[in-house]
mmCIF file of C-alpha atoms in Angstrom:
data_model
loop_
_atom_site.group_PDB
_atom_site.id
_atom_site.type_symbol
_atom_site.label_atom_id
_atom_site.label_comp_id
_atom_site.label_asym_id
_atom_site.label_seq_id
_atom_site.Cartn_x
_atom_site.Cartn_y
_atom_site.Cartn_z
ATOM 1 C CA MET A 1 -58.948 -211.523 48.223
ATOM 2 C CA GLU A 2 -59.764 -209.039 45.494
ATOM 3 C CA ASP A 3 -63.336 -208.784 46.783
ATOM 4 C CA ILE A 4 -62.083 -207.907 50.259
ATOM 5 C CA TRP A 5 -59.924 -205.088 48.903
ATOM 6 C CA LEU A 6 -62.833 -203.837 46.804
ATOM 7 C CA TYR A 7 -65.252 -203.749 49.740
ATOM 8 C CA THR A 8 -62.643 -202.138 51.961
ATOM 9 C CA SER A 9 -61.929 -199.438 49.389
ATOM 10 C CA LEU A 10 -65.632 -198.723 48.916
ATOM 11 C CA THR A 11 -66.122 -198.481 52.682
ATOM 12 C CA VAL A 12 -63.245 -196.029 53.056
ATOM 13 C CA VAL A 13 -64.525 -193.898 50.179
ATOM 14 C CA PHE A 14 -68.028 -193.869 51.661
ATOM 15 C CA LEU A 15 -66.757 -192.852 55.109
ATOM 16 C CA LEU A 16 -64.625 -190.058 53.644
ATOM 17 C CA PHE A 17 -67.571 -188.825 51.601
ATOM 18 C CA ALA A 18 -69.883 -188.903 54.634
ATOM 19 C CA PHE A 19 -67.314 -187.031 56.740
ATOM 20 C CA LYS A 20 -66.925 -184.375 54.053
ATOM 21 C CA VAL A 21 -70.694 -183.912 53.757
ATOM 22 C CA LEU A 22 -71.153 -183.605 57.518
ATOM 23 C CA LEU A 23 -68.285 -181.132 57.789
ATOM 24 C CA HIS A 24 -69.693 -179.077 54.902
ATOM 25 C CA ARG A 25 -73.126 -178.945 56.518
ATOM 26 C CA ARG A 26 -71.710 -177.917 59.858
ATOM 27 C CA ARG A 27 -69.806 -175.032 58.288
ATOM 28 C CA ASN A 28 -72.579 -173.769 56.020
ATOM 29 C CA HIS A 29 -75.587 -174.235 58.278
ATOM 30 C CA GLY A 30 -74.224 -173.045 61.601
ATOM 31 C CA ASN A 31 -76.706 -170.147 61.866
ATOM 32 C CA LEU A 32 -79.880 -172.155 61.415
ATOM 33 C CA PRO A 33 -82.774 -171.899 63.914
ATOM 34 C CA PRO A 34 -83.297 -174.537 66.631
ATOM 35 C CA SER A 35 -83.739 -178.051 65.358
ATOM 36 C CA PRO A 36 -84.866 -181.378 66.858
ATOM 37 C CA PRO A 37 -82.401 -184.279 67.019
ATOM 38 C CA ALA A 38 -81.884 -185.913 63.641
ATOM 39 C CA PHE A 39 -80.905 -189.338 62.386
ATOM 40 C CA PRO A 40 -77.876 -189.703 60.108
ATOM 41 C CA VAL A 41 -78.774 -189.655 56.412
ATOM 42 C CA LEU A 42 -82.541 -189.591 57.089
ATOM 43 C CA GLY A 43 -82.461 -186.359 59.051
ATOM 44 C CA HIS A 44 -85.968 -185.562 60.331
ATOM 45 C CA LEU A 45 -87.934 -187.635 57.841
ATOM 46 C CA HIS A 46 -89.099 -189.873 60.683
ATOM 47 C CA LEU A 47 -90.932 -186.887 62.207
ATOM 48 C CA MET A 48 -93.013 -186.212 59.081
ATOM 49 C CA LYS A 49 -96.147 -188.118 60.025
ATOM 50 C CA LEU A 50 -99.642 -187.597 58.673
ATOM 51 C CA PRO A 51 -101.263 -185.159 58.912
ATOM 52 C CA PHE A 52 -98.198 -183.006 58.226
ATOM 53 C CA HIS A 53 -99.650 -179.773 59.615
ATOM 54 C CA ARG A 54 -100.240 -181.442 62.996
ATOM 55 C CA ALA A 55 -96.686 -182.777 63.066
ATOM 56 C CA LEU A 56 -95.285 -179.320 62.246
ATOM 57 C CA GLN A 57 -97.546 -177.717 64.854
ATOM 58 C CA THR A 58 -96.224 -180.094 67.516
ATOM 59 C CA LEU A 59 -92.631 -179.229 66.585
ATOM 60 C CA SER A 60 -93.475 -175.521 66.580
ATOM 61 C CA GLU A 61 -94.865 -175.717 70.109
ATOM 62 C CA LYS A 62 -91.628 -177.321 71.273
ATOM 63 C CA TYR A 63 -88.955 -175.468 69.259
ATOM 64 C CA GLY A 64 -90.607 -172.121 68.572
ATOM 65 C CA PRO A 65 -92.275 -170.460 65.578
ATOM 66 C CA ILE A 66 -89.092 -170.746 63.489
ATOM 67 C CA PHE A 67 -87.182 -174.025 63.444
ATOM 68 C CA ALA A 68 -84.999 -176.006 61.074
ATOM 69 C CA LEU A 69 -85.440 -179.487 59.681
ATOM 70 C CA ARG A 70 -83.327 -181.684 57.466
ATOM 71 C CA LEU A 71 -85.407 -183.898 55.211
ATOM 72 C CA GLY A 72 -82.776 -186.312 54.004
ATOM 73 C CA SER A 73 -80.282 -184.158 52.108
ATOM 74 C CA ARG A 74 -82.536 -181.072 51.950
ATOM 75 C CA PRO A 75 -82.360 -178.364 54.624
ATOM 76 C CA VAL A 76 -85.758 -176.842 55.444
ATOM 77 C CA VAL A 77 -86.722 -173.864 57.602
ATOM 78 C CA VAL A 78 -90.299 -173.870 58.921
ATOM 79 C CA VAL A 79 -91.834 -170.465 59.699
ATOM 80 C CA SER A 80 -95.195 -170.372 61.499
ATOM 81 C CA SER A 81 -95.180 -166.861 62.968
ATOM 82 C CA PRO A 82 -97.385 -164.415 60.974
ATOM 83 C CA SER A 83 -94.952 -161.546 61.487
ATOM 84 C CA ALA A 84 -91.984 -163.670 60.384
ATOM 85 C CA VAL A 85 -93.902 -164.950 57.352
ATOM 86 C CA GLU A 86 -94.749 -161.372 56.383
ATOM 87 C CA GLU A 87 -91.101 -160.392 56.638
ATOM 88 C CA CYS A 88 -90.051 -163.416 54.565
ATOM 89 C CA PHE A 89 -92.415 -162.660 51.701
ATOM 90 C CA THR A 90 -92.212 -158.859 51.660
ATOM 91 C CA LYS A 91 -88.753 -157.683 52.663
ATOM 92 C CA ASN A 92 -86.939 -160.886 51.669
ATOM 93 C CA ASP A 93 -89.164 -162.205 48.897
ATOM 94 C CA ILE A 94 -86.375 -162.166 46.302
ATOM 95 C CA VAL A 95 -84.080 -164.183 48.568
ATOM 96 C CA LEU A 96 -86.781 -166.822 49.070
ATOM 97 C CA ALA A 97 -88.117 -166.818 45.507
ATOM 98 C CA ASN A 98 -86.037 -169.742 44.285
ATOM 99 C CA ARG A 99 -87.421 -173.222 43.681
ATOM 100 C CA PRO A 100 -85.765 -176.533 44.528
ATOM 101 C CA TYR A 101 -85.088 -179.187 41.917
ATOM 102 C CA PHE A 102 -87.471 -182.131 42.190
ATOM 103 C CA LEU A 103 -87.875 -185.235 40.056
ATOM 104 C CA THR A 104 -91.402 -184.176 39.062
ATOM 105 C CA GLY A 105 -90.028 -180.885 37.748
ATOM 106 C CA LYS A 106 -87.526 -182.768 35.632
ATOM 107 C CA HIS A 107 -89.976 -185.206 34.025
ATOM 108 C CA LEU A 108 -93.273 -183.278 34.073
ATOM 109 C CA CYS A 109 -92.008 -179.716 33.557
ATOM 110 C CA TYR A 110 -89.543 -180.296 30.713
ATOM 111 C CA ASN A 111 -86.446 -180.382 32.898
ATOM 112 C CA HIS A 112 -87.466 -177.385 35.046
ATOM 113 C CA THR A 113 -88.081 -175.034 32.113
ATOM 114 C CA THR A 114 -91.717 -174.078 32.823
ATOM 115 C CA VAL A 115 -92.696 -171.002 34.803
ATOM 116 C CA GLU A 116 -93.832 -172.965 37.876
ATOM 117 C CA ALA A 117 -90.655 -175.084 38.094
ATOM 118 C CA LEU A 118 -87.900 -172.835 36.736
ATOM 119 C CA PRO A 119 -85.587 -171.429 39.442
ATOM 120 C CA TYR A 120 -85.711 -167.691 39.972
ATOM 121 C CA GLY A 121 -83.494 -165.783 37.560
ATOM 122 C CA GLU A 122 -83.441 -164.058 34.193
ATOM 123 C CA ASP A 123 -85.129 -166.952 32.370
ATOM 124 C CA TRP A 124 -87.955 -167.076 34.921
ATOM 125 C CA ARG A 125 -88.504 -163.319 34.689
ATOM 126 C CA ASN A 126 -88.702 -163.555 30.891
ATOM 127 C CA LEU A 127 -91.264 -166.363 31.113
ATOM 128 C CA ARG A 128 -93.297 -164.431 33.670
ATOM 129 C CA ARG A 129 -93.242 -161.349 31.447
ATOM 130 C CA LEU A 130 -94.328 -163.469 28.475
ATOM 131 C CA CYS A 131 -97.237 -164.942 30.447
ATOM 132 C CA SER A 132 -98.325 -161.503 31.641
ATOM 133 C CA ILE A 133 -98.331 -160.047 28.124
ATOM 134 C CA GLU A 134 -99.421 -162.956 25.922
ATOM 135 C CA ILE A 135 -101.699 -164.969 28.225
ATOM 136 C CA LEU A 136 -102.953 -162.962 31.210
ATOM 137 C CA SER A 137 -103.242 -159.465 29.758
ATOM 138 C CA SER A 138 -106.674 -157.791 29.622
ATOM 139 C CA ASN A 139 -106.724 -157.986 25.842
ATOM 140 C CA ARG A 140 -105.991 -161.723 25.796
ATOM 141 C CA LEU A 141 -108.530 -162.473 28.522
ATOM 142 C CA ASN A 142 -111.222 -160.545 26.666
ATOM 143 C CA MET A 143 -110.493 -162.573 23.524
ATOM 144 C CA PHE A 144 -111.573 -165.745 25.347
ATOM 145 C CA LEU A 145 -114.559 -164.212 27.132
ATOM 146 C CA GLY A 146 -116.932 -166.120 24.853
ATOM 147 C CA ILE A 147 -115.448 -169.467 25.898
ATOM 148 C CA ARG A 148 -115.823 -168.684 29.593
ATOM 149 C CA SER A 149 -119.394 -167.474 29.129
ATOM 150 C CA ASP A 150 -120.275 -170.576 27.108
ATOM 151 C CA GLU A 151 -118.909 -172.935 29.759
ATOM 152 C CA VAL A 152 -120.784 -171.121 32.537
ATOM 153 C CA LYS A 153 -124.018 -171.391 30.522
ATOM 154 C CA LEU A 154 -123.445 -175.125 30.041
ATOM 155 C CA LEU A 155 -122.942 -175.526 33.783
ATOM 156 C CA LEU A 156 -126.137 -173.604 34.596
ATOM 157 C CA ARG A 157 -128.050 -175.663 32.026
ATOM 158 C CA ARG A 158 -126.788 -178.853 33.641
ATOM 159 C CA LEU A 159 -127.885 -177.665 37.096
ATOM 160 C CA SER A 160 -131.278 -176.674 35.720
ATOM 161 C CA GLN A 161 -131.820 -180.086 34.122
ATOM 162 C CA ASP A 162 -130.810 -181.970 37.275
ATOM 163 C CA SER A 163 -133.357 -180.075 39.399
ATOM 164 C CA ARG A 164 -136.089 -179.669 36.800
ATOM 165 C CA ASP A 165 -138.587 -182.104 38.336
ATOM 166 C CA LYS A 166 -137.636 -181.867 42.008
ATOM 167 C CA PHE A 167 -134.900 -180.708 44.310
ATOM 168 C CA ALA A 168 -131.710 -182.643 43.678
ATOM 169 C CA LYS A 169 -128.513 -183.039 45.627
ATOM 170 C CA VAL A 170 -125.632 -181.768 43.498
ATOM 171 C CA GLU A 171 -121.913 -182.365 43.989
ATOM 172 C CA LEU A 172 -120.412 -179.058 42.887
ATOM 173 C CA LYS A 173 -116.737 -180.020 43.086
ATOM 174 C CA PRO A 174 -116.619 -182.158 39.893
ATOM 175 C CA LEU A 175 -118.805 -179.632 38.068
ATOM 176 C CA PHE A 176 -116.490 -176.746 38.878
ATOM 177 C CA SER A 177 -113.525 -178.957 38.005
ATOM 178 C CA ASN A 178 -115.049 -179.685 34.593
ATOM 179 C CA LEU A 179 -115.786 -175.988 34.125
ATOM 180 C CA THR A 180 -112.181 -175.048 34.843
ATOM 181 C CA PHE A 181 -110.589 -177.753 32.698
ATOM 182 C CA ASN A 182 -112.935 -177.246 29.763
ATOM 183 C CA THR A 183 -112.242 -173.523 29.798
ATOM 184 C CA MET A 184 -108.514 -174.232 29.769
ATOM 185 C CA THR A 185 -108.606 -176.920 27.086
ATOM 186 C CA ARG A 186 -110.917 -174.922 24.818
ATOM 187 C CA THR A 187 -108.622 -171.930 25.181
ATOM 188 C CA ILE A 188 -105.514 -173.996 24.421
ATOM 189 C CA ALA A 189 -106.730 -176.704 22.033
ATOM 190 C CA GLY A 190 -110.270 -175.695 21.066
ATOM 191 C CA LYS A 191 -111.796 -178.907 22.510
ATOM 192 C CA ARG A 192 -113.841 -179.942 25.542
ATOM 193 C CA TYR A 193 -112.322 -182.872 27.423
ATOM 194 C CA HIS A 194 -114.457 -183.094 30.575
ATOM 195 C CA GLY A 195 -118.101 -183.819 31.261
ATOM 196 C CA GLU A 196 -120.514 -186.721 30.855
ATOM 197 C CA GLU A 197 -121.470 -185.601 27.356
ATOM 198 C CA VAL A 198 -117.859 -185.955 26.194
ATOM 199 C CA GLY A 199 -116.889 -189.586 25.650
ATOM 200 C CA THR A 200 -114.452 -190.176 22.797
ATOM 201 C CA GLU A 201 -111.340 -192.315 23.106
ATOM 202 C CA GLU A 202 -109.137 -189.234 22.842
ATOM 203 C CA VAL A 203 -110.973 -187.635 25.766
ATOM 204 C CA LYS A 204 -110.618 -190.797 27.853
ATOM 205 C CA GLN A 205 -106.886 -190.925 27.198
ATOM 206 C CA PHE A 206 -106.517 -187.234 28.010
ATOM 207 C CA ARG A 207 -108.323 -187.662 31.333
ATOM 208 C CA GLU A 208 -106.081 -190.582 32.267
ATOM 209 C CA ILE A 209 -102.961 -188.556 31.462
ATOM 210 C CA ILE A 210 -104.165 -185.564 33.493
ATOM 211 C CA GLY A 211 -105.079 -187.807 36.431
ATOM 212 C CA GLU A 212 -101.670 -189.486 36.342
ATOM 213 C CA ILE A 213 -99.880 -186.125 36.177
ATOM 214 C CA PHE A 214 -101.762 -184.831 39.217
ATOM 215 C CA GLU A 215 -101.086 -188.044 41.116
ATOM 216 C CA LEU A 216 -97.353 -187.945 40.362
ATOM 217 C CA ALA A 217 -97.049 -184.219 41.025
ATOM 218 C CA GLY A 218 -98.810 -184.508 44.374
ATOM 219 C CA ASN A 219 -96.715 -187.394 45.696
ATOM 220 C CA SER A 220 -93.308 -187.004 47.249
ATOM 221 C CA ASN A 221 -90.515 -189.027 45.698
ATOM 222 C CA PRO A 222 -87.967 -190.501 48.132
ATOM 223 C CA MET A 223 -85.177 -189.759 45.626
ATOM 224 C CA ASP A 224 -85.856 -186.035 46.086
ATOM 225 C CA TYR A 225 -84.662 -186.351 49.669
ATOM 226 C CA LEU A 226 -82.336 -189.347 49.485
ATOM 227 C CA PRO A 227 -80.307 -189.007 46.255
ATOM 228 C CA ILE A 228 -78.421 -192.190 47.072
ATOM 229 C CA LEU A 229 -81.528 -194.084 45.935
ATOM 230 C CA GLU A 230 -80.750 -193.031 42.365
ATOM 231 C CA TRP A 231 -77.832 -195.458 42.411
ATOM 232 C CA VAL A 232 -80.152 -198.440 42.747
ATOM 233 C CA ASP A 233 -82.998 -199.520 40.507
ATOM 234 C CA TYR A 234 -85.617 -197.802 42.605
ATOM 235 C CA GLY A 235 -88.652 -195.729 41.794
ATOM 236 C CA VAL A 236 -91.750 -196.755 39.944
ATOM 237 C CA THR A 237 -92.563 -193.047 40.004
ATOM 238 C CA ARG A 238 -89.485 -192.138 37.978
ATOM 239 C CA ARG A 239 -90.153 -194.819 35.367
ATOM 240 C CA SER A 240 -93.786 -193.753 35.150
#
């Protein structure tokens, strides 16, 4: 008997909460652009099929260059018109400069406190000013000119050795990736972490960490769009 009352109470609370959320969305998002039919809770997640740009192009052809989507609990406006995009990022760039909260920003960006994850505001402007003065200024860049020149010379030497005897097919993508990462790590930590000639245990561990960070940052987490999943023991990504 007690279980029946418990389940009934939970059902009533859930229905009241769902009604409140739907009413709130209807009041606050009444001026959104055209939108395709959506499922309850999921919204338009079922329309996000790979490749995403083809799916968005199909929706744009049907609903116009500006249309609205609801990815779970997150409202999204898709703009594909060049003139509208220009207006968004010139006249209204401050309005659209904010950043949403994602699980990757919480766990990989120190709870949204880094410059790429921090929402727009006074703290973000201070961080941007600090980066411009202390990291990206002409004086700072000139201080690390030797590191960049050294890494470029190492890359050219590697290309010369590979094609010394005969023409060789070279995959440039990993070489440029090593060039970029080694320049960054030498600037930050004074060490090279990428390349065949680098093979210590510390370097191996660093590469694994960087690869895992890129994998986690590039993947969408269902809890970002369906917060109800946080109530259950879900998400290998979050535990990772």
